[in-house]
Every structure is written in structure tokens, then in C-alpha cells.
mmCIF file of C-alpha atoms in Angstrom:
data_model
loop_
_atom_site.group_PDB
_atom_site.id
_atom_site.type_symbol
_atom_site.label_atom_id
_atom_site.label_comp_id
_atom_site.label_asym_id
_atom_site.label_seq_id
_atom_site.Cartn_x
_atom_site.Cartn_y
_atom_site.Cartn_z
ATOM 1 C CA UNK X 1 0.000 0.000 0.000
ATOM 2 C CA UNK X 2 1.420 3.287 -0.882
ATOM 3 C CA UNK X 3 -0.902 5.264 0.919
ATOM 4 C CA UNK X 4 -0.212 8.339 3.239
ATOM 5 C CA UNK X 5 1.835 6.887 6.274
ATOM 6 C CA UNK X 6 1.932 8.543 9.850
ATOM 7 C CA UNK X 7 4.687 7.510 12.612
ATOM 8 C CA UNK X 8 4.233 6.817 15.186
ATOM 9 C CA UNK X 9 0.477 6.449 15.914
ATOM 10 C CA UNK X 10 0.439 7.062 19.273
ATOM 11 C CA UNK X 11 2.630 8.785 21.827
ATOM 12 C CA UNK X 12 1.954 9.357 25.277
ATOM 13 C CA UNK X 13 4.379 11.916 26.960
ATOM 14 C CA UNK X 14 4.895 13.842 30.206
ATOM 15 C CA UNK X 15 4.069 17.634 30.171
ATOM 16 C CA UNK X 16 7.371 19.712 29.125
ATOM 17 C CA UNK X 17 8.564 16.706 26.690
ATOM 18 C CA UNK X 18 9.523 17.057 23.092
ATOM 19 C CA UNK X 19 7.696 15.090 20.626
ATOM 20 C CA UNK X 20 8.379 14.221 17.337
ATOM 21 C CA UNK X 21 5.970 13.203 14.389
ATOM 22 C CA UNK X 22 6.735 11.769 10.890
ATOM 23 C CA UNK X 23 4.876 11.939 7.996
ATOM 24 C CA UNK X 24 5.641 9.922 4.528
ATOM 25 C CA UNK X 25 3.320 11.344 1.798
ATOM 26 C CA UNK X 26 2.139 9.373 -1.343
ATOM 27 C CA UNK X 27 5.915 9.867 -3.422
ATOM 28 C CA UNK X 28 4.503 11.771 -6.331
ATOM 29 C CA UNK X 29 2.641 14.588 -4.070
ATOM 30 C CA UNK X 30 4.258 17.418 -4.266
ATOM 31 C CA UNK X 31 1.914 19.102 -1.514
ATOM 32 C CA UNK X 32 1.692 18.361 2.121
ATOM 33 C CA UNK X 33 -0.488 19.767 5.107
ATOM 34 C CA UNK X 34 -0.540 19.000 8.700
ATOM 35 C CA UNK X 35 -3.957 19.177 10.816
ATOM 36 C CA UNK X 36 -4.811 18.982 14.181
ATOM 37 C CA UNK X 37 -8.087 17.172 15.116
ATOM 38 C CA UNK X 38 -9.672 17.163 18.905
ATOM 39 C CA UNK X 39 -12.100 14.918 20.227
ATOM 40 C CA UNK X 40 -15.711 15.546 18.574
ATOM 41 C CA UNK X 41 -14.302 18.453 16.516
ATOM 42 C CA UNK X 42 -13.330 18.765 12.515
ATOM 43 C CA UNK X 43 -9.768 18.941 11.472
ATOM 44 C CA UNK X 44 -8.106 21.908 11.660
ATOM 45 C CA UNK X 45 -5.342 23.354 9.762
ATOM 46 C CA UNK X 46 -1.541 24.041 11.049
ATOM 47 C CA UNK X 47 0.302 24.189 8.080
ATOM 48 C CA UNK X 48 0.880 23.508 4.433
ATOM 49 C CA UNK X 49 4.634 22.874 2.213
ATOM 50 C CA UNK X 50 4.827 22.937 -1.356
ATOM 51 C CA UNK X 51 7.518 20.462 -2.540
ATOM 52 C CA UNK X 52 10.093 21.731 0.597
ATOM 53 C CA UNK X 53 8.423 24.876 0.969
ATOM 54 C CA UNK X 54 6.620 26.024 3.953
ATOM 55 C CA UNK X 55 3.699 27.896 2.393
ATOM 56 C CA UNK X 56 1.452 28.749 4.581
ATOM 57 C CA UNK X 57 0.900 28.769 8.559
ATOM 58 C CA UNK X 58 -1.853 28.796 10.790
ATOM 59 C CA UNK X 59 -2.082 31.339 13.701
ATOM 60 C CA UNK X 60 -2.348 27.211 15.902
ATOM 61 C CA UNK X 61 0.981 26.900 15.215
ATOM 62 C CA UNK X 62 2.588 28.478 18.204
ATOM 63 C CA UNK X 63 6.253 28.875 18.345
ATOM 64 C CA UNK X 64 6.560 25.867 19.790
ATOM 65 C CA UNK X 65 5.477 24.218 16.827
ATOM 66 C CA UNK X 66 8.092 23.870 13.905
ATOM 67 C CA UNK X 67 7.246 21.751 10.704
ATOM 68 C CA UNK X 68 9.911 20.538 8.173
ATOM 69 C CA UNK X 69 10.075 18.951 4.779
ATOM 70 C CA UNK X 70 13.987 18.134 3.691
ATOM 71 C CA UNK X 71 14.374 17.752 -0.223
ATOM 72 C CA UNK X 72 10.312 17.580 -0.420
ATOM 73 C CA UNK X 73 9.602 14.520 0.541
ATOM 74 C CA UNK X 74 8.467 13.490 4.089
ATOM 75 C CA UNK X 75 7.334 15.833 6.503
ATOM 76 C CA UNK X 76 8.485 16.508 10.431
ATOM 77 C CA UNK X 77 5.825 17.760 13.035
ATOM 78 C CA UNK X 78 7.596 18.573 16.348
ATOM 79 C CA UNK X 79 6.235 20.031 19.259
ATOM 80 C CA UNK X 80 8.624 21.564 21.673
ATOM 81 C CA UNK X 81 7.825 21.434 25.822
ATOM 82 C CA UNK X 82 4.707 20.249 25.207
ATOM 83 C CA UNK X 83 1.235 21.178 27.200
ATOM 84 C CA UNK X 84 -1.856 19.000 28.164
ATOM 85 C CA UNK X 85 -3.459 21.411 25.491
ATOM 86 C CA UNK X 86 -1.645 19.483 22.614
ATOM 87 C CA UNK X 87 -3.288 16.326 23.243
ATOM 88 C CA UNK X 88 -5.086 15.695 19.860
ATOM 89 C CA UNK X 89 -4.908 13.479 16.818
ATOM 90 C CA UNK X 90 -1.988 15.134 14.473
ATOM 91 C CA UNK X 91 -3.030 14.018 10.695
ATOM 92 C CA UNK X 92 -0.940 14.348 7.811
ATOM 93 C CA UNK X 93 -2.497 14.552 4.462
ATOM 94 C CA UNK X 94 -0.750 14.900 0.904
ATOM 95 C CA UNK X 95 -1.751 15.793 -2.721
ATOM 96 C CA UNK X 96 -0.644 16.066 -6.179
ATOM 97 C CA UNK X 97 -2.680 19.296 -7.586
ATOM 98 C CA UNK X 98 -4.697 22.128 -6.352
ATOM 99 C CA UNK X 99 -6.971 20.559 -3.757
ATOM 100 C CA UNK X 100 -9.998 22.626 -5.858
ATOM 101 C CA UNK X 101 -8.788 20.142 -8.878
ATOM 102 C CA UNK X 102 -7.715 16.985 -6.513
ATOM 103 C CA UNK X 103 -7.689 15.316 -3.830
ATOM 104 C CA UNK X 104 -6.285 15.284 -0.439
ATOM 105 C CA UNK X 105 -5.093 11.573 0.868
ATOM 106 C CA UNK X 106 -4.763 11.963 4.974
ATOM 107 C CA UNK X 107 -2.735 9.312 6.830
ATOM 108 C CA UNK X 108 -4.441 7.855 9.521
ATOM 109 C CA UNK X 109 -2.890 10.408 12.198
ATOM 110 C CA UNK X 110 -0.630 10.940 15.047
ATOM 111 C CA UNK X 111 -2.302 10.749 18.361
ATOM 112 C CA UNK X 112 -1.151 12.572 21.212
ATOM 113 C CA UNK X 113 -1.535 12.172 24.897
ATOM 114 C CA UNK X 114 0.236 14.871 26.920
ATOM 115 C CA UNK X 115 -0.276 13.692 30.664
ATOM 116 C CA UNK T 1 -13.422 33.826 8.345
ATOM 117 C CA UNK T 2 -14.473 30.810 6.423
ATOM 118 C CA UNK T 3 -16.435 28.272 8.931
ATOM 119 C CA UNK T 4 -18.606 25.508 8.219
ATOM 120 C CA UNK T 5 -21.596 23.808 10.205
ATOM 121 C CA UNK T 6 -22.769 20.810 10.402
ATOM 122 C CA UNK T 7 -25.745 19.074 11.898
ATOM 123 C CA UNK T 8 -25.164 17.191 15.205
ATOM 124 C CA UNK T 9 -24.951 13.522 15.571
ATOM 125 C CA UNK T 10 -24.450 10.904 15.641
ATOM 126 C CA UNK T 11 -27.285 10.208 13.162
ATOM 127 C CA UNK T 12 -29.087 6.695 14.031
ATOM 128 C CA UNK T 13 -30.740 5.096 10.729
ATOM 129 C CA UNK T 14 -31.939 1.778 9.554
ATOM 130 C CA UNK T 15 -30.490 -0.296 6.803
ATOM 131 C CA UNK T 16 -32.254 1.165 3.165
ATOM 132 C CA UNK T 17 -33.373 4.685 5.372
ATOM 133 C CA UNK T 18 -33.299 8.079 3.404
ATOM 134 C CA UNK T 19 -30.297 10.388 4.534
ATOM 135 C CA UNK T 20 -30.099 13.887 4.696
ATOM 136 C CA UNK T 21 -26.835 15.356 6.859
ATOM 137 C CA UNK T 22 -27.105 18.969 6.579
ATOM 138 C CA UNK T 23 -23.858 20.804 6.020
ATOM 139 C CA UNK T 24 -24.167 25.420 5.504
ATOM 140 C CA UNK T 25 -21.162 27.338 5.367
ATOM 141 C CA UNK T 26 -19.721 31.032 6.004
ATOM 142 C CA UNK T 27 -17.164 31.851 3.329
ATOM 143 C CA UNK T 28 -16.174 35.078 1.242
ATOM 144 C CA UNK T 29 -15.978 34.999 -2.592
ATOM 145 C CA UNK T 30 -17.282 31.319 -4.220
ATOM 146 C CA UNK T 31 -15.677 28.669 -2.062
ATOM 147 C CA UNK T 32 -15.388 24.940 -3.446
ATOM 148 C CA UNK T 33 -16.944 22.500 -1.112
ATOM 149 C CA UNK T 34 -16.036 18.963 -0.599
ATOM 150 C CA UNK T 35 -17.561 16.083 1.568
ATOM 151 C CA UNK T 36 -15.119 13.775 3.239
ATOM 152 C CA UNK T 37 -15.819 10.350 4.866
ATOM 153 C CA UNK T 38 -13.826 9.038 7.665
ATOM 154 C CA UNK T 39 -14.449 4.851 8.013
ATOM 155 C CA UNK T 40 -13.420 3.376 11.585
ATOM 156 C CA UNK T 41 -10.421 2.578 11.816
ATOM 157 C CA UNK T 42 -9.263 4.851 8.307
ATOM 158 C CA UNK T 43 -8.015 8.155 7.501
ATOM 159 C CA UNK T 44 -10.331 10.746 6.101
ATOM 160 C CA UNK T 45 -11.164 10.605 2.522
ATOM 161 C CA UNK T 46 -12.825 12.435 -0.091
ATOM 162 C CA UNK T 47 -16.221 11.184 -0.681
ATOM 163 C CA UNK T 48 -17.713 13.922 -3.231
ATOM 164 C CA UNK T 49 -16.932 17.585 -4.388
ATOM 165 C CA UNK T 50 -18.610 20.477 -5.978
ATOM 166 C CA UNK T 51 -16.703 23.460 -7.213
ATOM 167 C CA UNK T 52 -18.923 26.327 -8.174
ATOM 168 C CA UNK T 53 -22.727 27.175 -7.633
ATOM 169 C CA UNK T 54 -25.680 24.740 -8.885
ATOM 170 C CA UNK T 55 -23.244 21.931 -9.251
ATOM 171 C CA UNK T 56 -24.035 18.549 -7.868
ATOM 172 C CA UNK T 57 -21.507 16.194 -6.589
ATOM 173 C CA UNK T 58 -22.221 12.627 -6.893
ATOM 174 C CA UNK T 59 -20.202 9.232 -5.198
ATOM 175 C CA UNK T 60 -21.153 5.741 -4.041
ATOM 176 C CA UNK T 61 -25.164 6.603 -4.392
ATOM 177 C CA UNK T 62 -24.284 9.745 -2.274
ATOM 178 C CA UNK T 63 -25.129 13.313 -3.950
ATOM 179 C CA UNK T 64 -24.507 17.240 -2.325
ATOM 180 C CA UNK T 65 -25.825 20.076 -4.637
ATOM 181 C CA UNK T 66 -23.555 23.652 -4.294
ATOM 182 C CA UNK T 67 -26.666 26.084 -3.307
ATOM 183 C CA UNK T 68 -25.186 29.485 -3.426
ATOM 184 C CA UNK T 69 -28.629 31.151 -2.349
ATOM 185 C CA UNK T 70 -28.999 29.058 0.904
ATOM 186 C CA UNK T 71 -24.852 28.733 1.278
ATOM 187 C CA UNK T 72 -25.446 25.043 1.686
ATOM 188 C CA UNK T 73 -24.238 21.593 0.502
ATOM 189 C CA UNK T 74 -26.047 18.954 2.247
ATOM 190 C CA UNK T 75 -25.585 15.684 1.622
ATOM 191 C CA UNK T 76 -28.142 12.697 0.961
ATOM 192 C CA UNK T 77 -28.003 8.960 0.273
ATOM 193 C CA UNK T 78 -31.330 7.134 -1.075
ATOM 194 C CA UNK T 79 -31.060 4.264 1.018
ATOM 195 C CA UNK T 80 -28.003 3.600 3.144
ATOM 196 C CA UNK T 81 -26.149 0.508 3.730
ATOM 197 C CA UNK T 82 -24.329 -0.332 7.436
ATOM 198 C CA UNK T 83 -21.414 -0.081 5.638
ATOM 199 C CA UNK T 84 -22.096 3.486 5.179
ATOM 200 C CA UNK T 85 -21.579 4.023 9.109
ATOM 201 C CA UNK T 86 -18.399 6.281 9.632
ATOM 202 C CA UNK T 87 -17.828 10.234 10.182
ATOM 203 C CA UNK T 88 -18.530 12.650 7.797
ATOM 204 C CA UNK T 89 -17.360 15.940 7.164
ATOM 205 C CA UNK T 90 -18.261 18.947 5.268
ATOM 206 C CA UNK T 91 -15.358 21.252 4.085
ATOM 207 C CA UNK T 92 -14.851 24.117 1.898
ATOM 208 C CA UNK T 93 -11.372 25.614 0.631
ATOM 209 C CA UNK T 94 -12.295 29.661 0.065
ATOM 210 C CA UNK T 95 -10.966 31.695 -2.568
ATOM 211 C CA UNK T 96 -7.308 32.192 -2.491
ATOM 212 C CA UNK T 97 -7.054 29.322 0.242
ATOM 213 C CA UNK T 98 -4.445 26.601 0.268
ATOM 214 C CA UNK T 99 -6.043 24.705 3.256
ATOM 215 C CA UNK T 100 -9.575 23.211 3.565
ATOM 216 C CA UNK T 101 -12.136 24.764 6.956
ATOM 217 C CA UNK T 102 -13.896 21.422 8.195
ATOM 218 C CA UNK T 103 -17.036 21.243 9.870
ATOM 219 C CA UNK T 104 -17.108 19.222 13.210
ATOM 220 C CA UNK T 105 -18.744 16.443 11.667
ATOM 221 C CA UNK T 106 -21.303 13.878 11.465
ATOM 222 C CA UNK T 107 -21.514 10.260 12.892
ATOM 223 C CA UNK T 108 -24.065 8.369 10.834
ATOM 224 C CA UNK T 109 -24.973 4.500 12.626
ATOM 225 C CA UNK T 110 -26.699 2.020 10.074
ATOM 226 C CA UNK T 111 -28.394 -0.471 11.873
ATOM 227 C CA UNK T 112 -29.095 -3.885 9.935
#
């Protein structure tokens, strides 16, 4: 399967930890977003590369959140001194086009658990 | 900003019911909007799409209709299957967007 692939799916930390999620997108997509989902709520948006370029950033995204994407190809979500407030499902989600003309594929997501 | 809203669940039917899961939506300028399905267990996926006003998307016996005079895109299903049981989610991407605004979605239960 050569789907959208999260690592790992589930990490429990202690308050103040850093944490560190991977993302491998489908290998053609040159486009890659990150989204934050909470329990009973929608997805919401943190941030968004273009091949290695950081694009676009939500006003989530707190300096303690930092987002990479070496040479365009999979994507690094790491949360620095992290806070009970971070506990969430962290989903990664790639595309080849526009997503008014495609498609967005999301991995099956990150979950948090800041204790 | 952009927001979208989406009827409450979770959304009880029996096998070969009618459903109707209403989705409206706050955006500037002519938004696309999109309908994604998330399957237990799975990530989301895209389930249907409409891109300008009057259109009607159309996927696995599911339709939504883009109705720029009631800023809605509701989404309905003849008669639904229990493997139609999962999350859904109404989105739109507004103009000059590069992310998509999701609703808080929609927990439909088929019951055999």
C-alpha cells in the first residue's frame, strides 16, 4: 500500500517533553499539510509545504510548533515542551494538484496524549 | 473567516433509510466544497466535491448540490447501507485558500 503513512500512531508523553511526528506522503505529491483534530471536533489546519516549501501557517501553530520537509519529501511535526493542550490526533495529508482540482489523501494520524 | 456547520450527531438510521446530513457554510468569494468520509479505523477521505454554484456532486449513491442562495451543501443517500456508518465531514477551501475549513462532523450509525 502506498498510501499516506503517519509515525508513530500514538505517543503518550509527560508535560514539558519534546515530541516528534513523521509523515511519509504518497511519493509523487508534491503538496503536504498538517492538521490537528480534537475529540468531537473537525480537522483543523496548522500548516501547508509545497515540494520543501513552507507555504502557509496557521495562527495554531505556536512557536513551539516547527514543521519541516527536507528535499520535499516526508514531513516533520515537532512540538517543543509540550502542554496538556496538545493532546489531539496530528493528521498528515498529501496531494498532487490544487486541492480545488484533486484530492487530499490523509494518513491515519498521530495521536497525542500529553499527561 | 471561512467556517462551516454541520448538523449534530451521531445520526441513528436503519439499513435502506433516506439520509439527509445537513452541512451550511460562512465563506467570502465562491468557495469549493467537498464532503469527506472518515471509516473506523481509516483516515479521512474524499467522498464527493462540488466546485462552483448549482453543481451537484455525486459518489457511491451519495449526492450534495452547491446552493449558493442558501450557502449550503447537504448531503443525501437514497437508502443507506451499514457499511455506510463512519464520520462525515463537510469542508470548503475559500478563494485564495491553500487549506480546507472542516465542519465538526457527522456520525451516521446504520443499523441492519
Amino acid at each position: 500500500d502506498t498510501g499516506v503513512s503517519q509515525n508513530p500512531r500514538h505517543k503518550i508523553t509527560k508535560r514539558g517533553q519534546n515530541v516528534t511526528f513523521r509523515c511519509d506522503p504518497i511519493s509523487e505529491h508534491n503538496r503536504l499539510y498538517w492538521y490537528r483534530q480534537t475529540l468531537g471536533q473537525g480537522p483543523e489546519f496548522l500548516t501547508y509545504f509545497q515540494n520543501e516549501a513552507q507555504l502557509e501557517k496557521s495562527r495554531l501553530l505556536s512557536d513551539r510548533f516547527s514543521a519541516e520537509r527536507p528535499k520535499g519529501s516526508f514531513s516533520t511535526l515537532e512540538i517543543q515542551r509540550t502542554e496538556q493542550g496538545d493532546s489531539a490526533m496530528y493528521l498528515c495529508a498529501s496531494s498532487l494538484g490544487d486541492m480545488n482540482t484533486g484530492e487530499l489523501f490523509f494518513g491515519e494520524g498521530s495521536r497525542l496524549t500529553v499527561l | 473567516g471561512d467556517s462551516v456547520t454541520q448538523m449534530e450527531g451521531p445520526v441513528t438510521l436503519s439499513e435502506e433509510a433516506f439520509l439527509t446530513i445537513n452541512c451550511t457554510y460562512t465563506a467570502t468569494g465562491y468557495p469549493s466544497l467537498f464532503w469527506y468520509v472518515q471509516y473506523p479505523g481509516e483516515g479521512l477521505q474524499l467522498l464527493l466535491k462540488a466546485t462552483k454554484a448549482d453543481d451537484k456532486g455525486s459518489n457511491k449513491g451519495f449526492e450534495a448540490t452547491y446552493r449558493k442562495e442558501t450557502t449550503s451543501f447537504h448531503l443525501e443517500k437514497g437508502s443507506v447501507q451499514v457499511s455506510d456508518s463512519a464520520v462525515y465531514f463537510c469542508a470548503l477551501s475559500g478563494a485564495g485558500r491553500r487549506a480546507l475549513t472542516f465542519g465538526s462532523g457527522t456520525r451516521l450509525q446504520v443499523q441492519p
